mmCIF file of C-alpha atoms (C1' of nucleotides) in Angstrom:
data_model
loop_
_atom_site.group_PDB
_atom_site.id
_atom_site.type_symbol
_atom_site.label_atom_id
_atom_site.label_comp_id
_atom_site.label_asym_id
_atom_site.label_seq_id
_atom_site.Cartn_x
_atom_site.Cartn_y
_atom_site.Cartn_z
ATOM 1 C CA UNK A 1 40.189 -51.308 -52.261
ATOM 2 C CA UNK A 2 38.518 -53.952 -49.834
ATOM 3 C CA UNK A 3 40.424 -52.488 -46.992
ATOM 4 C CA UNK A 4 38.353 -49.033 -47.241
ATOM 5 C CA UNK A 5 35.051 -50.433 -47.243
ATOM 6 C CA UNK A 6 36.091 -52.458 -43.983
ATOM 7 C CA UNK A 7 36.869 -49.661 -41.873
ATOM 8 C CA UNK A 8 34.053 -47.403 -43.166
ATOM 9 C CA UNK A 9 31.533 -50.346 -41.823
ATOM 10 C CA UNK A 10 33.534 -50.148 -38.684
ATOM 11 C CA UNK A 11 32.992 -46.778 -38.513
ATOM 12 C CA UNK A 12 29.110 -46.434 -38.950
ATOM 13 C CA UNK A 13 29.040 -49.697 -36.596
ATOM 14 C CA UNK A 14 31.225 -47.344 -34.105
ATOM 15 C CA UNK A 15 28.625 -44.278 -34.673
ATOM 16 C CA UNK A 16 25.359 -46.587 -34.552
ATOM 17 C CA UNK A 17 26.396 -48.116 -31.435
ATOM 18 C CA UNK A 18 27.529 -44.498 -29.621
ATOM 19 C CA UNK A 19 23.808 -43.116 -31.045
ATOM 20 C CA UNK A 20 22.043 -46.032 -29.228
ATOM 21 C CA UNK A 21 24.210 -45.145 -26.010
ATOM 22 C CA UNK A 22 22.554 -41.458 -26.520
ATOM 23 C CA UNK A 23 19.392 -42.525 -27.465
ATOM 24 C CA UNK A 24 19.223 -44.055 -23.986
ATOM 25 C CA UNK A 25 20.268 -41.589 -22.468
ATOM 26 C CA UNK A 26 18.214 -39.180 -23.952
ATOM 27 C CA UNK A 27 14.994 -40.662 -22.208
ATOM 28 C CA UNK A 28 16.685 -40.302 -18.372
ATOM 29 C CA UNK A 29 18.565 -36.799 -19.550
ATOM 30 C CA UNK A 30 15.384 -34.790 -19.252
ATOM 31 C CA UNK A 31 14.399 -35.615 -15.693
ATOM 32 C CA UNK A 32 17.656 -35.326 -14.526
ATOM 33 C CA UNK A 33 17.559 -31.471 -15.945
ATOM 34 C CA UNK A 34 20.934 -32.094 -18.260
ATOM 35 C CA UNK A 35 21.541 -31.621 -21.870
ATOM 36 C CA UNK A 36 24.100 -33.510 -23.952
ATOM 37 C CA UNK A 37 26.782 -31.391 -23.928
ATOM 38 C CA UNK A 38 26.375 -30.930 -19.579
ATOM 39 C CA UNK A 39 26.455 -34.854 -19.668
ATOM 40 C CA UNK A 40 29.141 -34.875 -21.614
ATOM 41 C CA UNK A 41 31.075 -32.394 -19.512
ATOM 42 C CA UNK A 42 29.980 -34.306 -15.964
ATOM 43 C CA UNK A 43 31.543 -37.398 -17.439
ATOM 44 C CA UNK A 44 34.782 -36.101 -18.185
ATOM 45 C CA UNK A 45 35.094 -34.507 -14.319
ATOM 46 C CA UNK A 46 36.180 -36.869 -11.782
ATOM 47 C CA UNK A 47 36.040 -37.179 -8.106
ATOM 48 C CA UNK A 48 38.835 -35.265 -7.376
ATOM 49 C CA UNK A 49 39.946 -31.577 -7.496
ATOM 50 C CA UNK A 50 42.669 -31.742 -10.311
ATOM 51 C CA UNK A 51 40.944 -31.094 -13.265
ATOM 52 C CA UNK A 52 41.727 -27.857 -14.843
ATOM 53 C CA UNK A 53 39.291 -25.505 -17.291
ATOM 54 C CA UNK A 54 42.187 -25.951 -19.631
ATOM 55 C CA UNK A 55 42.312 -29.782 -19.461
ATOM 56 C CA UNK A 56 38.587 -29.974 -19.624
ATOM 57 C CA UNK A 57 38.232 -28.280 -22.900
ATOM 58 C CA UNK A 58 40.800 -30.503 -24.351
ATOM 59 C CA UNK A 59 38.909 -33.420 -23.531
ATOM 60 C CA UNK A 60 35.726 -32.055 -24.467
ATOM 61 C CA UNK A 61 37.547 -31.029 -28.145
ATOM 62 C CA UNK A 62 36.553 -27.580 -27.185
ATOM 63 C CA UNK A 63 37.474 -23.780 -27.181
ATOM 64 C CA UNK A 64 38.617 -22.545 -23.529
ATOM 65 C CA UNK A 65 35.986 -19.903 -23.817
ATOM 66 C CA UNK A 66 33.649 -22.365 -24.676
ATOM 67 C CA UNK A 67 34.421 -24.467 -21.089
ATOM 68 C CA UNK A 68 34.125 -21.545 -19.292
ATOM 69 C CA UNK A 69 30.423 -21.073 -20.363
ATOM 70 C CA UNK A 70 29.663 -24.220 -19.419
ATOM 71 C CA UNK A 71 31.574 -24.623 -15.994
ATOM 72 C CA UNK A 72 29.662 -21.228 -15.662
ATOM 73 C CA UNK A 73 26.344 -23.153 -16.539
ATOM 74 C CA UNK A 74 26.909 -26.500 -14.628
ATOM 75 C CA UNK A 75 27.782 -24.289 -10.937
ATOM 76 C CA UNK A 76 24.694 -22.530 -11.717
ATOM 77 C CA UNK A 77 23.516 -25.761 -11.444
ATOM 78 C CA UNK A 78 25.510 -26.598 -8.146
ATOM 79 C CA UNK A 79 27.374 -29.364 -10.360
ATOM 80 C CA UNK A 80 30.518 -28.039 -10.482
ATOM 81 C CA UNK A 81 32.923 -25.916 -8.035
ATOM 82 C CA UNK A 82 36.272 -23.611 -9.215
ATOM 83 C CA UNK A 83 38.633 -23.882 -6.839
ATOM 84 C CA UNK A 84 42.199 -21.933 -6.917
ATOM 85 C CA UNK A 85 44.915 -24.482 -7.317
ATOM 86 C CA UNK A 86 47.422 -23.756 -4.571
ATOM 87 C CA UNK A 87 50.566 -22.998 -6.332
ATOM 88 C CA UNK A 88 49.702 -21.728 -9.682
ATOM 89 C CA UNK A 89 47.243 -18.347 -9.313
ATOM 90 C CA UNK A 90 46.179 -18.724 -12.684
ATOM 91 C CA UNK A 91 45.002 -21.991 -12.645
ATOM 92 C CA UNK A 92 41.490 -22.665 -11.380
ATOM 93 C CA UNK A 93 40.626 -26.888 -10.379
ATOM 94 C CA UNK A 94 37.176 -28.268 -11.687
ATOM 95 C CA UNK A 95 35.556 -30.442 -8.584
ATOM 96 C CA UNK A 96 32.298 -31.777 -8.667
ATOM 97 C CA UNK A 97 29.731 -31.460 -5.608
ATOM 98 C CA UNK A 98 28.369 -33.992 -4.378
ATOM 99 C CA UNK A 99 25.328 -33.602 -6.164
ATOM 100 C CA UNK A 100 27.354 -33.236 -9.113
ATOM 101 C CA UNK A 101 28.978 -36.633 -8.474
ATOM 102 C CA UNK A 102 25.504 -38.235 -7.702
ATOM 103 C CA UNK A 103 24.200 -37.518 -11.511
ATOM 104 C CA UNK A 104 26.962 -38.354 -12.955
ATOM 105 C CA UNK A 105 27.087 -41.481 -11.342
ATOM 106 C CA UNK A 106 23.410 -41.973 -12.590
ATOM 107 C CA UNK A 107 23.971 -41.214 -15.971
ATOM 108 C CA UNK A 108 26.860 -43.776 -16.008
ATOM 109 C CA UNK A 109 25.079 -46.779 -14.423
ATOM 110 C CA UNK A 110 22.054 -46.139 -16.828
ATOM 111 C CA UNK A 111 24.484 -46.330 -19.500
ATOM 112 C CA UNK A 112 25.736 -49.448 -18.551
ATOM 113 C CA UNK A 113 22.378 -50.946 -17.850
ATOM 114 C CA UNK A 114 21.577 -50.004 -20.917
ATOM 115 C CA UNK A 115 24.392 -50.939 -22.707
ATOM 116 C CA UNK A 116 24.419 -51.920 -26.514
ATOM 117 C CA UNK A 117 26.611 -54.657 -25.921
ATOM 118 C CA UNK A 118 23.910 -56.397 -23.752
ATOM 119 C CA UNK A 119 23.380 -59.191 -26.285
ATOM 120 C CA UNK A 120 27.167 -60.428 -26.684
ATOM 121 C CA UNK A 121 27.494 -62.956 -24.124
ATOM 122 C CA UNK A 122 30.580 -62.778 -21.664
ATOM 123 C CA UNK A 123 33.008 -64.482 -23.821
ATOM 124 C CA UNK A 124 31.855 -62.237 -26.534
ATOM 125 C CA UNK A 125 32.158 -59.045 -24.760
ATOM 126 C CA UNK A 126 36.214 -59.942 -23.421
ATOM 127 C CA UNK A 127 36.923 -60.477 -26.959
ATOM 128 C CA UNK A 128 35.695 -57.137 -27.583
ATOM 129 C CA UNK A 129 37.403 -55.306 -24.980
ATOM 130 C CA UNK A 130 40.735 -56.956 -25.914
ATOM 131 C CA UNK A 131 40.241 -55.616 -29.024
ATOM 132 C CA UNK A 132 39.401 -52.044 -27.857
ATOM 133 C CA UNK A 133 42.127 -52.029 -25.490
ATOM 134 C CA UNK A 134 44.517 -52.797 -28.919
ATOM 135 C CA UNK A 135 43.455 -50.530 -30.909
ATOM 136 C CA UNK A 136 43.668 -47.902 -27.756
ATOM 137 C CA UNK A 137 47.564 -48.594 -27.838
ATOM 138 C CA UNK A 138 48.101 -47.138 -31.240
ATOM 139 C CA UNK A 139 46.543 -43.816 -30.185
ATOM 140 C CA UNK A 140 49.720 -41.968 -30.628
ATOM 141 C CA UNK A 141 51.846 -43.900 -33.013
ATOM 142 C CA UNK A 142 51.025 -43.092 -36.564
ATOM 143 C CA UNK B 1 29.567 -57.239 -10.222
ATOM 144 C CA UNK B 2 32.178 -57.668 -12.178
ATOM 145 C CA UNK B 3 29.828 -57.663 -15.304
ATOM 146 C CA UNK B 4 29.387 -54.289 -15.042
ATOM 147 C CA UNK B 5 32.878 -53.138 -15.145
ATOM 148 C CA UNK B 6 33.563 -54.503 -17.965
ATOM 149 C CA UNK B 7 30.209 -53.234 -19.833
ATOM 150 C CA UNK B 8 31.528 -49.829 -18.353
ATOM 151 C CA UNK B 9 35.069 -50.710 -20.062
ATOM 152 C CA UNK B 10 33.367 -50.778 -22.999
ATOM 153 C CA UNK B 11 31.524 -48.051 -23.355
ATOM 154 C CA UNK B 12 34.551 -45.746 -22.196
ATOM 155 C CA UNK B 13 36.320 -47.446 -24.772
ATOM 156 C CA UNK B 14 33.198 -46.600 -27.692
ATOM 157 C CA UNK B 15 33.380 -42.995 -26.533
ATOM 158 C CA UNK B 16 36.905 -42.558 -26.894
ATOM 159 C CA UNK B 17 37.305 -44.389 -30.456
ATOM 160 C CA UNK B 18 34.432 -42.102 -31.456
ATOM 161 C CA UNK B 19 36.618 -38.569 -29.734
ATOM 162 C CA UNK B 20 39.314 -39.650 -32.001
ATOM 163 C CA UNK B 21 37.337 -39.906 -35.323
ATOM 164 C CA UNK B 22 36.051 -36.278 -33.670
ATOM 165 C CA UNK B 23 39.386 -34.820 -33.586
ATOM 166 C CA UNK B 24 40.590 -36.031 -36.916
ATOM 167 C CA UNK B 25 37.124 -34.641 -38.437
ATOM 168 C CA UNK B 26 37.654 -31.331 -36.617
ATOM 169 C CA UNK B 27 41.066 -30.643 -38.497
ATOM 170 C CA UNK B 28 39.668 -30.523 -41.804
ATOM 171 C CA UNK B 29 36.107 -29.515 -41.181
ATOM 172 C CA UNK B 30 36.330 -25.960 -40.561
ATOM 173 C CA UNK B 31 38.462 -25.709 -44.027
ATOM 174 C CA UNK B 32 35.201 -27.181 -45.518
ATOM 175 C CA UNK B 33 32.982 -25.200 -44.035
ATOM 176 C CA UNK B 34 31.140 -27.355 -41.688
ATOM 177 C CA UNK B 35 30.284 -27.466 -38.083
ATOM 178 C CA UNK B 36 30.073 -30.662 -36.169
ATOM 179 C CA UNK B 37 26.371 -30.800 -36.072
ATOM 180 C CA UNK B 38 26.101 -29.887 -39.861
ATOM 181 C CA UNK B 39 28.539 -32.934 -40.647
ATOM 182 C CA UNK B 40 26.411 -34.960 -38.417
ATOM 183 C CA UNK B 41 23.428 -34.275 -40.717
ATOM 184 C CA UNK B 42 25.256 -34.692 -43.925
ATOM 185 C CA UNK B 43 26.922 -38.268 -42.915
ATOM 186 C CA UNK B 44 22.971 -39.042 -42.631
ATOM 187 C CA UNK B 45 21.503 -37.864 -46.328
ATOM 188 C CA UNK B 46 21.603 -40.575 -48.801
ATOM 189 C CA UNK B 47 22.403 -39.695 -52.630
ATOM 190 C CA UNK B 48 18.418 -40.373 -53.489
ATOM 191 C CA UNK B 49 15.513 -38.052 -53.107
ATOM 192 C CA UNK B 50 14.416 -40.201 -50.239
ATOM 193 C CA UNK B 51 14.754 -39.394 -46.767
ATOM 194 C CA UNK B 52 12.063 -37.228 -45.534
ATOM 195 C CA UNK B 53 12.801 -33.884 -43.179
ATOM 196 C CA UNK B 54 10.988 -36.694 -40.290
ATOM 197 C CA UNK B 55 13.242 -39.650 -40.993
ATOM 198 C CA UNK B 56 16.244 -36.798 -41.166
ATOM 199 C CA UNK B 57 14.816 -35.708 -37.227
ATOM 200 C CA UNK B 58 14.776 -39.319 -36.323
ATOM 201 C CA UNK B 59 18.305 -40.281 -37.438
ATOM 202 C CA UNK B 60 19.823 -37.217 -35.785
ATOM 203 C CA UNK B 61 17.734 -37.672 -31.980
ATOM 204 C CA UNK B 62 16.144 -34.431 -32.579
ATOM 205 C CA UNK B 63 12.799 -32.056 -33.106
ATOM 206 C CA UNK B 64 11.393 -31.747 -36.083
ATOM 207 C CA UNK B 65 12.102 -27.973 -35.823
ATOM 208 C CA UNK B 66 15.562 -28.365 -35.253
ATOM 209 C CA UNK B 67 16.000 -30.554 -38.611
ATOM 210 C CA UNK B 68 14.060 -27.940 -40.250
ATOM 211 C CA UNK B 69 16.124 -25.119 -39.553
ATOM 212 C CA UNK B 70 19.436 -27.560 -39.922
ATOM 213 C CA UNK B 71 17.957 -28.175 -43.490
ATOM 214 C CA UNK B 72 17.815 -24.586 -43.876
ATOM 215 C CA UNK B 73 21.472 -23.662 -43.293
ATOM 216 C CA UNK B 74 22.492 -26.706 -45.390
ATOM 217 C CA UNK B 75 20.242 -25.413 -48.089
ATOM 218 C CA UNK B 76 21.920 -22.139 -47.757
ATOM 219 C CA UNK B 77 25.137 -23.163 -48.366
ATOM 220 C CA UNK B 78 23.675 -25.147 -51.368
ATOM 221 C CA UNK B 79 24.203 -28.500 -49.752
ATOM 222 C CA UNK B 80 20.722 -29.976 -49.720
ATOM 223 C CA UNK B 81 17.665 -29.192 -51.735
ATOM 224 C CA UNK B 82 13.735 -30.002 -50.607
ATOM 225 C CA UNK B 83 11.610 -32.302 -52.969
ATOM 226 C CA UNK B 84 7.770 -32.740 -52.580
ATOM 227 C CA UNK B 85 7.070 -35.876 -52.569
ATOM 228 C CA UNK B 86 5.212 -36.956 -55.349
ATOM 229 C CA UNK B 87 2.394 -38.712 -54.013
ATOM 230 C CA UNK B 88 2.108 -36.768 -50.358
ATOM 231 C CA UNK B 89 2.019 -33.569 -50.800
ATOM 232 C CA UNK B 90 2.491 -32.630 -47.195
ATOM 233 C CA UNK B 91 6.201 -34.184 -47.132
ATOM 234 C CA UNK B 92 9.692 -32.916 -48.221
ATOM 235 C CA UNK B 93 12.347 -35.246 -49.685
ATOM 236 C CA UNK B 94 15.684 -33.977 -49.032
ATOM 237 C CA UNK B 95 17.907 -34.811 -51.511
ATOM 238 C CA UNK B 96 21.913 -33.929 -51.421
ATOM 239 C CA UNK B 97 23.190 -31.629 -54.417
ATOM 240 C CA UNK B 98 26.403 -32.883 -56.202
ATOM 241 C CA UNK B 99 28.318 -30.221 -54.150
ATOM 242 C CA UNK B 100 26.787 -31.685 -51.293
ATOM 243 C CA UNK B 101 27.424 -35.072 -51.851
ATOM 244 C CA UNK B 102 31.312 -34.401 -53.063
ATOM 245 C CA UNK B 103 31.817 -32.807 -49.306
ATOM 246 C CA UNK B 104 29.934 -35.373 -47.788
ATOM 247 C CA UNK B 105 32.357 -38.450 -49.493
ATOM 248 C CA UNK B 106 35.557 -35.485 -48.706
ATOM 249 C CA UNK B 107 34.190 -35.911 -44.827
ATOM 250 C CA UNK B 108 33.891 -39.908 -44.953
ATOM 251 C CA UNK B 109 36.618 -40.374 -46.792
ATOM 252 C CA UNK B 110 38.735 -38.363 -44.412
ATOM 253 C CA UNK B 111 37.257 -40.328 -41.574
ATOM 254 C CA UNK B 112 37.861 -43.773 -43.252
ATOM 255 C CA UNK B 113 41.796 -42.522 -43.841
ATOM 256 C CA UNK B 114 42.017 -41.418 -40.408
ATOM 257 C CA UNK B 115 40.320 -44.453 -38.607
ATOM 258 C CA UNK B 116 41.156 -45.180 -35.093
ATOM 259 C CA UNK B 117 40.930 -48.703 -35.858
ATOM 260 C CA UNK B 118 44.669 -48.690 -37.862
ATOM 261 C CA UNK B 119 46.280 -50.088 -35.409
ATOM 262 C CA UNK B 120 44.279 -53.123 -35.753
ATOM 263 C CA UNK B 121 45.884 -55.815 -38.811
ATOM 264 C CA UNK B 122 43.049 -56.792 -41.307
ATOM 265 C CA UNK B 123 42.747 -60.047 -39.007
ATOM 266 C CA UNK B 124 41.700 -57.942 -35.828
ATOM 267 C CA UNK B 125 39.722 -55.776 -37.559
ATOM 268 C CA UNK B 126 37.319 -58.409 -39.211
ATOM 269 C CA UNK B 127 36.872 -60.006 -35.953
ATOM 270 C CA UNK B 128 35.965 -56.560 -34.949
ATOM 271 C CA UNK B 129 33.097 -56.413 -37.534
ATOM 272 C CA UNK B 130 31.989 -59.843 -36.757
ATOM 273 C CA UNK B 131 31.578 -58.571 -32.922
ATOM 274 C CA UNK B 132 29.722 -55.109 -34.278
ATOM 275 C CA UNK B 133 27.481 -57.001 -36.111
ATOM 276 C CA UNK B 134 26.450 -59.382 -33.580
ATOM 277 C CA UNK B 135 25.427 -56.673 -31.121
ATOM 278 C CA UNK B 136 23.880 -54.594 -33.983
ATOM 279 C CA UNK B 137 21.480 -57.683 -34.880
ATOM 280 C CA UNK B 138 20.382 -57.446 -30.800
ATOM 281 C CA UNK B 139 19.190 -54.027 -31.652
ATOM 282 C CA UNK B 140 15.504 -54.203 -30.886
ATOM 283 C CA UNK B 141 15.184 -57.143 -28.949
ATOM 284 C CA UNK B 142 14.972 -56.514 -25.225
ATOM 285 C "C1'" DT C 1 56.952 -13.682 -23.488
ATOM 286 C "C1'" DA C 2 53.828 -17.450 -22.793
ATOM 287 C "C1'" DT C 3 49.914 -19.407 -20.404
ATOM 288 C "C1'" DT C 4 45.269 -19.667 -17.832
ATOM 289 C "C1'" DG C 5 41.129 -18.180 -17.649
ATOM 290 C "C1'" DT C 6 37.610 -14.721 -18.652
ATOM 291 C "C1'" DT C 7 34.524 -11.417 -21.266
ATOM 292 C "C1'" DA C 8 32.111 -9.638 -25.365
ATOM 293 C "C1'" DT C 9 30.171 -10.853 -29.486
ATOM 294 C "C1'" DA C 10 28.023 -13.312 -33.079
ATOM 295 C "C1'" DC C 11 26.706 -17.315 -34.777
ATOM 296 C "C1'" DT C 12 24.840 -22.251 -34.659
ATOM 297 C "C1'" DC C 13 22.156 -25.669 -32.273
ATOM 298 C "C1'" DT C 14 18.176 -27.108 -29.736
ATOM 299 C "C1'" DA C 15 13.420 -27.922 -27.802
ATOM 300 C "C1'" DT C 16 8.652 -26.109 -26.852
ATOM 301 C "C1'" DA C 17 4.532 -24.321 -28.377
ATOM 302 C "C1'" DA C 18 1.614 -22.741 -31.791
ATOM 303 C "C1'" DC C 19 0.584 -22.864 -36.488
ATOM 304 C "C1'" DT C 20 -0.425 -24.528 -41.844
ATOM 305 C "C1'" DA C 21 -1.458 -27.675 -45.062
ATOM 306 C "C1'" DT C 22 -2.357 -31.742 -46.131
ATOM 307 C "C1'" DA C 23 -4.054 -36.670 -45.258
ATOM 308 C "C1'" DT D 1 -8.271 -36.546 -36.133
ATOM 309 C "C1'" DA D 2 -3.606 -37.331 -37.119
ATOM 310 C "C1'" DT D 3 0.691 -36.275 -39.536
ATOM 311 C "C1'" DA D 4 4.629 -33.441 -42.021
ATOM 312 C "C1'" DG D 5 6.667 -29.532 -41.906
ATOM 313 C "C1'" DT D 6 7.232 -24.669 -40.483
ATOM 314 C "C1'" DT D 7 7.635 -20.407 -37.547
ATOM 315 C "C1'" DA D 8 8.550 -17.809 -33.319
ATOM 316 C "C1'" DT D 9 10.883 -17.807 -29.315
ATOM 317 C "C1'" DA D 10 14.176 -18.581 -25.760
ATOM 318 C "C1'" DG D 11 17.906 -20.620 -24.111
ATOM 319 C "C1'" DA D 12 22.190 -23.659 -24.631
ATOM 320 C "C1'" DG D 13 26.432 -24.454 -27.170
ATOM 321 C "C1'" DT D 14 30.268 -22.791 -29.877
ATOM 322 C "C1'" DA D 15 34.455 -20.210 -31.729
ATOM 323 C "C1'" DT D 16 36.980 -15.732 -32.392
ATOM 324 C "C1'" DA D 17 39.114 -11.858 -30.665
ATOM 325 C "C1'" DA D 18 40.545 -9.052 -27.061
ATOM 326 C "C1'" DC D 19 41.684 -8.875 -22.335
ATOM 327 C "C1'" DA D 20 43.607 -9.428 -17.208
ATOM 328 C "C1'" DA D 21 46.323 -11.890 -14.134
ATOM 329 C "C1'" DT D 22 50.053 -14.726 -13.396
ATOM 330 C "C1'" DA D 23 54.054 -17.396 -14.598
#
DNA sequence: TATTGTTATACTCTATAACTATA
DNA sequence: TATAGTTATAGAGTATAACAATA
């Protein structure tokens, strides 16, 4: 089937073009003193307090356990605060410090500088995105 | 800019198609036996006895070492096997066994079934490609 | 009873440095 | 001298199971 052979080249295209985004980052990673996985974690945090541990894991694909090491890790770091969410005891809100936002907003403008969709011109790069955003839409309707 | 924003669209947009693949992988991968990382390294070995333990390191963003001792568990599990090369006697071709190769195809296969890119008609989809390949050809060119 | 987060544990993953054996 | 691969080590990342606190 034709069909198959088209979406497994869309697929390595998808992985070649995510490994050039980390091969970029890889060279500015070091200095900063983060790992993958850290970046990974700062760029799923926002600005705001109203992230839990629990919602962080899902978005990282992780255990809870395993989010708890790292939060642990990044507010070593001074990256990362746990505050107590005001109505719900159990419940403990992600925040990044300032610092925390600061590198993450570093790692994401060298990502975009760097981007691997540099040489589509404008045109090019709306056609893309237009594209994404479809296939975005069927995320939950198999 | 408004340049930017829309690079930055893009990106979030590569790093959430590649989550999904992620989360469809991580349903069956555990009955297989794999971790992430070891799936990582398997999408990467070729049927032939020719990718050496280096180009293995390269493909993957890592140390030498840490290919080494990923070759190791995948040899363990009798997924790999080391070759000397024939000519240079330093060098190790790693070469898939058949068991390895049938998980390997189980794992792409899976992936390619899965894709996040359904929602796309085969129209969409080949403009897609056309768009991949364009900004894959600007690969080494800045 | 169910949920949120943590701890304890045991792996896997990873890079650095030092090493070997070839070239 | 330079390169391919390994080992030893230390730390980061990860999931499982058991747990405490709260809902």
């Amino acid at each position: 089937m034709e069909t198959e052979d088209l979406d497994r080249e869309l697929i390595n295209h998808l992985f070649a073009l995510r490994d050039r985004v980390k091969a970029e980052l890889k060279t500015v990673l070091p200095e900063l003193g983060l790992t993958d996985a850290q970046t990974d974690a700062l760029w799923r945090l926002s600005d705001g307090p109203e992230i839990t541990a629990r919602r962080l894991a899902e978005r990282l694909q992780c255990d809870a356990s395993t989010a708890t090491s790292m939060v642990d890790r990044l507010e070593k770091h001074g990256l990362v605060r746990r505050i107590p969410h005001p109505s719900d005891r159990r419940v403990k809100l992600l925040q990044l410090t300032s610092q925390g936002c600061e590198l993450r907003d570093r790692v994401i403008r060298h990502a975009v500088e760097t981007s691997p969709f540099g040489g589509l011109d404008r045109d090019a790069r709306l056609r893309l995105r237009s594209l994404f955003r479809e296939a975005a839409q069927h995320e939950e309707t198999p």
